[in-house]
mmCIF file of C-alpha atoms and ligand atoms in Angstrom:
data_model
loop_
_atom_site.group_PDB
_atom_site.id
_atom_site.type_symbol
_atom_site.label_atom_id
_atom_site.label_comp_id
_atom_site.label_asym_id
_atom_site.label_seq_id
_atom_site.Cartn_x
_atom_site.Cartn_y
_atom_site.Cartn_z
ATOM 1 C CA MET D 1402 0.000 0.000 0.000
ATOM 2 C CA SER D 1403 1.328 3.385 -0.966
ATOM 3 C CA ARG D 1404 1.069 6.064 1.711
ATOM 4 C CA VAL D 1405 0.545 9.463 0.164
ATOM 5 C CA ALA D 1406 0.828 12.815 1.954
ATOM 6 C CA ILE D 1407 -0.147 16.245 0.709
ATOM 7 C CA TYR D 1408 2.281 19.057 1.517
ATOM 8 C CA PRO D 1409 0.282 22.222 0.833
ATOM 9 C CA GLY D 1410 1.564 25.773 0.828
ATOM 10 C CA SER D 1411 2.259 28.947 -1.090
ATOM 11 C CA PHE D 1412 5.945 28.180 -1.737
ATOM 12 C CA ASP D 1413 6.535 31.836 -2.657
ATOM 13 C CA PRO D 1414 9.350 30.972 -3.024
ATOM 14 C CA MET D 1415 10.482 27.539 -1.868
ATOM 15 C CA THR D 1416 13.174 27.691 0.848
ATOM 16 C CA HIS D 1417 15.588 25.270 2.546
ATOM 17 C CA GLY D 1418 12.884 25.009 5.261
ATOM 18 C CA HIS D 1419 10.380 23.546 2.812
ATOM 19 C CA ALA D 1420 13.017 21.231 1.345
ATOM 20 C CA ASP D 1421 13.911 19.965 4.820
ATOM 21 C CA ILE D 1422 10.279 19.058 5.559
ATOM 22 C CA ILE D 1423 9.924 17.276 2.202
ATOM 23 C CA ARG D 1424 13.139 15.250 2.588
ATOM 24 C CA ARG D 1425 12.171 14.186 6.129
ATOM 25 C CA GLY D 1426 8.584 13.521 5.049
ATOM 26 C CA LEU D 1427 9.876 11.046 2.460
ATOM 27 C CA VAL D 1428 11.031 8.832 5.330
ATOM 28 C CA LEU D 1429 7.446 8.618 6.594
ATOM 29 C CA PHE D 1430 5.488 8.553 3.332
ATOM 30 C CA ASP D 1431 5.864 6.733 0.026
ATOM 31 C CA ARG D 1432 4.841 9.750 -1.995
ATOM 32 C CA ILE D 1433 4.510 13.443 -1.230
ATOM 33 C CA ILE D 1434 2.334 15.661 -3.378
ATOM 34 C CA ILE D 1435 3.492 19.266 -3.111
ATOM 35 C CA ALA D 1436 0.237 21.152 -3.597
ATOM 36 C CA VAL D 1437 0.935 24.757 -4.517
ATOM 37 C CA ALA D 1438 -1.909 27.080 -3.592
ATOM 38 C CA LEU D 1439 -2.823 29.763 -6.088
ATOM 39 C CA ASN D 1440 -3.332 32.160 -3.117
ATOM 40 C CA ILE D 1441 -4.423 35.337 -4.851
ATOM 41 C CA HIS D 1442 -5.215 36.842 -1.424
ATOM 42 C CA LYS D 1443 -1.567 36.671 -0.391
ATOM 43 C CA LYS D 1444 -0.459 38.591 -3.527
ATOM 44 C CA PRO D 1445 2.426 36.258 -4.330
ATOM 45 C CA LEU D 1446 5.744 37.617 -5.608
ATOM 46 C CA PHE D 1447 6.126 34.710 -8.020
ATOM 47 C CA THR D 1448 3.406 33.461 -10.338
ATOM 48 C CA LEU D 1449 2.049 29.977 -9.903
ATOM 49 C CA GLU D 1450 4.088 28.894 -12.945
ATOM 50 C CA GLU D 1451 7.278 30.366 -11.499
ATOM 51 C CA ARG D 1452 6.708 28.732 -8.104
ATOM 52 C CA LEU D 1453 6.164 25.394 -9.847
ATOM 53 C CA ALA D 1454 9.270 25.854 -12.003
ATOM 54 C CA ILE D 1455 11.352 26.452 -8.856
ATOM 55 C CA LEU D 1456 9.984 23.288 -7.230
ATOM 56 C CA GLU D 1457 10.526 21.327 -10.442
ATOM 57 C CA GLU D 1458 14.160 22.428 -10.550
ATOM 58 C CA GLU D 1459 14.613 21.294 -6.941
ATOM 59 C CA PHE D 1460 12.626 18.054 -6.856
ATOM 60 C CA GLY D 1461 12.214 17.095 -10.524
ATOM 61 C CA ASP D 1462 14.614 14.164 -10.163
ATOM 62 C CA LEU D 1463 12.773 12.614 -7.181
ATOM 63 C CA ASP D 1464 10.069 10.291 -8.465
ATOM 64 C CA ARG D 1465 8.395 10.065 -5.041
ATOM 65 C CA VAL D 1466 7.746 13.817 -5.082
ATOM 66 C CA VAL D 1467 4.860 15.010 -7.253
ATOM 67 C CA LEU D 1468 3.975 18.627 -8.062
ATOM 68 C CA ASP D 1469 0.417 19.852 -8.308
ATOM 69 C CA THR D 1470 -1.658 22.991 -7.820
ATOM 70 C CA PHE D 1471 -4.933 23.576 -6.080
ATOM 71 C CA SER D 1472 -7.391 26.423 -5.713
ATOM 72 C CA GLU D 1473 -11.058 26.985 -5.041
ATOM 73 C CA THR D 1474 -11.329 23.683 -3.194
ATOM 74 C CA LEU D 1475 -11.206 22.498 0.406
ATOM 75 C CA LEU D 1476 -7.806 21.030 1.207
ATOM 76 C CA VAL D 1477 -9.349 17.908 2.759
ATOM 77 C CA ASP D 1478 -11.461 17.295 -0.369
ATOM 78 C CA TYR D 1479 -8.357 17.676 -2.502
ATOM 79 C CA ALA D 1480 -6.475 15.297 -0.173
ATOM 80 C CA LYS D 1481 -9.219 12.666 -0.421
ATOM 81 C CA ARG D 1482 -9.311 12.951 -4.215
ATOM 82 C CA GLN D 1483 -5.581 12.244 -4.260
ATOM 83 C CA GLY D 1484 -5.998 9.223 -1.984
ATOM 84 C CA ALA D 1485 -3.818 10.867 0.687
ATOM 85 C CA VAL D 1486 -3.717 9.589 4.267
ATOM 86 C CA ALA D 1487 -2.192 12.773 5.656
ATOM 87 C CA ILE D 1488 -1.575 16.469 5.281
ATOM 88 C CA LEU D 1489 2.043 17.310 6.067
ATOM 89 C CA ARG D 1490 2.914 20.640 7.728
ATOM 90 C CA GLY D 1491 6.023 22.176 9.256
ATOM 91 C CA LEU D 1492 6.067 23.936 12.618
ATOM 92 C CA ARG D 1493 8.510 26.733 13.385
ATOM 93 C CA THR D 1494 7.008 28.927 16.068
ATOM 94 C CA GLU D 1495 4.239 29.094 18.636
ATOM 95 C CA SER D 1496 2.228 31.207 16.236
ATOM 96 C CA ASP D 1497 2.580 28.492 13.566
ATOM 97 C CA PHE D 1498 1.322 26.040 16.169
ATOM 98 C CA ALA D 1499 -1.720 28.100 17.204
ATOM 99 C CA TYR D 1500 -2.804 28.593 13.597
ATOM 100 C CA GLU D 1501 -2.109 25.005 12.555
ATOM 101 C CA LEU D 1502 -3.911 23.491 15.522
ATOM 102 C CA GLN D 1503 -7.093 25.385 14.742
ATOM 103 C CA MET D 1504 -6.855 24.401 11.084
ATOM 104 C CA THR D 1505 -6.208 20.771 11.998
ATOM 105 C CA HIS D 1506 -9.296 20.593 14.217
ATOM 106 C CA MET D 1507 -11.416 22.072 11.459
ATOM 107 C CA ASN D 1508 -10.000 19.661 8.868
ATOM 108 C CA ARG D 1509 -10.579 16.714 11.197
ATOM 109 C CA THR D 1510 -14.180 17.787 11.656
ATOM 110 C CA LEU D 1511 -14.612 17.987 7.896
ATOM 111 C CA ALA D 1512 -12.714 14.764 7.141
ATOM 112 C CA PRO D 1513 -11.972 12.527 10.167
ATOM 113 C CA ASP D 1514 -9.994 10.068 8.033
ATOM 114 C CA VAL D 1515 -7.381 12.583 6.858
ATOM 115 C CA GLU D 1516 -4.676 13.051 9.510
ATOM 116 C CA THR D 1517 -2.410 16.073 9.813
ATOM 117 C CA VAL D 1518 1.224 15.272 10.542
ATOM 118 C CA PHE D 1519 3.543 17.994 11.845
ATOM 119 C CA LEU D 1520 7.299 17.985 11.614
ATOM 120 C CA ALA D 1521 9.160 20.425 13.824
ATOM 121 C CA ALA D 1522 11.448 22.635 11.763
ATOM 122 C CA SER D 1523 15.106 21.691 12.000
ATOM 123 C CA PRO D 1524 17.211 24.024 14.178
ATOM 124 C CA ASN D 1525 19.077 25.361 11.143
ATOM 125 C CA THR D 1526 15.905 26.265 9.205
ATOM 126 C CA THR D 1527 13.511 27.307 11.953
ATOM 127 C CA HIS D 1528 14.152 31.040 11.329
ATOM 128 C CA ILE D 1529 13.428 30.780 7.597
ATOM 129 C CA SER D 1530 10.155 31.941 6.117
ATOM 130 C CA SER D 1531 9.333 32.863 2.527
ATOM 131 C CA SER D 1532 8.038 36.270 3.596
ATOM 132 C CA LEU D 1533 11.180 37.122 5.558
ATOM 133 C CA ILE D 1534 13.375 35.999 2.681
ATOM 134 C CA LYS D 1535 11.481 38.311 0.338
ATOM 135 C CA GLU D 1536 11.978 41.261 2.715
ATOM 136 C CA VAL D 1537 15.712 40.608 2.934
ATOM 137 C CA ALA D 1538 16.096 40.092 -0.826
ATOM 138 C CA ARG D 1539 14.059 43.224 -1.591
ATOM 139 C CA PHE D 1540 16.736 45.342 0.096
ATOM 140 C CA GLY D 1541 19.683 43.482 -1.372
ATOM 141 C CA GLY D 1542 20.450 41.232 1.614
ATOM 142 C CA ASP D 1543 22.176 37.881 1.228
ATOM 143 C CA VAL D 1544 19.626 35.033 1.267
ATOM 144 C CA SER D 1545 22.011 32.313 0.109
ATOM 145 C CA SER D 1546 21.864 30.453 3.442
ATOM 146 C CA ALA D 1547 18.072 30.196 3.255
ATOM 147 C CA VAL D 1548 17.266 29.250 -0.336
ATOM 148 C CA PRO D 1549 18.885 27.227 -3.127
ATOM 149 C CA GLU D 1550 21.116 29.185 -5.500
ATOM 150 C CA HIS D 1551 18.592 29.157 -8.351
ATOM 151 C CA VAL D 1552 15.994 30.740 -6.025
ATOM 152 C CA ALA D 1553 18.469 33.386 -4.833
ATOM 153 C CA ARG D 1554 19.113 34.240 -8.490
ATOM 154 C CA ARG D 1555 15.406 34.603 -9.234
ATOM 155 C CA LEU D 1556 14.937 36.827 -6.184
ATOM 156 C CA ALA D 1557 17.876 39.044 -7.179
ATOM 157 C CA ALA D 1558 16.466 39.373 -10.703
ATOM 158 C CA ARG D 1559 13.000 40.212 -9.405
ATOM 159 C CA PHE D 1560 14.281 42.982 -7.163
ATOM 160 C CA SER D 1561 17.000 44.374 -9.423
ATOM 161 C CA PRO D 1562 16.380 48.060 -10.148
HETATM 162 P P1 LIG S 2077 1.367 28.689 3.795
HETATM 163 O O1 LIG S 2077 0.879 29.834 2.970
HETATM 164 O O2 LIG S 2077 0.430 27.506 3.814
HETATM 165 O O3 LIG S 2077 1.875 29.051 5.175
HETATM 166 P P2 LIG S 2077 4.149 28.254 3.145
HETATM 167 O O4 LIG S 2077 4.704 28.029 1.795
HETATM 168 O O5 LIG S 2077 4.567 29.480 3.860
HETATM 169 O O6 LIG S 2077 2.589 28.172 2.950
HETATM 170 O O7 LIG S 2077 4.458 27.019 4.084
HETATM 171 C C1 LIG S 2077 4.049 25.722 3.744
HETATM 172 C C2 LIG S 2077 4.361 24.785 4.906
HETATM 173 O O8 LIG S 2077 5.755 24.733 5.122
HETATM 174 C C3 LIG S 2077 3.755 25.234 6.238
HETATM 175 O O9 LIG S 2077 3.392 24.083 6.982
HETATM 176 C C4 LIG S 2077 4.905 25.936 6.909
HETATM 177 O O10 LIG S 2077 4.768 25.931 8.326
HETATM 178 C C5 LIG S 2077 6.053 25.064 6.460
HETATM 179 N N1 LIG S 2077 7.314 25.782 6.492
HETATM 180 C C6 LIG S 2077 7.621 26.955 5.899
HETATM 181 N N2 LIG S 2077 8.883 27.326 6.177
HETATM 182 C C7 LIG S 2077 9.390 26.360 6.979
HETATM 183 C C8 LIG S 2077 10.651 26.153 7.649
HETATM 184 N N3 LIG S 2077 11.630 27.046 7.569
HETATM 185 N N4 LIG S 2077 10.819 25.046 8.392
HETATM 186 C C9 LIG S 2077 9.805 24.150 8.501
HETATM 187 N N5 LIG S 2077 8.590 24.270 7.924
HETATM 188 C C10 LIG S 2077 8.386 25.356 7.174
#
């Protein structure tokens, strides 16, 4: 039996923190579907196509990692359609925890058979968030310790005068 997890998020852009969760998640699950949310409300820096291209560059050679997009649908319905047993999330801070716990209870109410599995961020990535990276890159700061080189290049190009 193949155990599938959905790893949903904005991935705007993908960071070493996301990659860490995916690599560790592959120990627990046979397949991870990275589900990139369209997220028009968050006004993403990168288009859906760009966010997917970044993930493809990073994970394209791993056949147990699948890329997909979702919008205008409940995450638990999407997860069930994909035959997933779990939603995978990363936890960095107490505020992550408060938000995720509420979401998890709601998702469990909607779909009791879809579990949410949390992985605590690794000590070396716990300070990394896509939004912080964008702030640093916007003002020319060095983000090379937080994102792969190809992402750092895209950020520099996006913010070049
Ligand atoms: P969302 O808009 O759903 O928060 P993100 O792309 O910001 O999407 O994050 C997707 C998932 O990855 C979330 O569970 C988030 O907590 C987790 N995550 C983001 N950055 C890190 C990190 N540095 N370490 C561990 N987990 C992370």
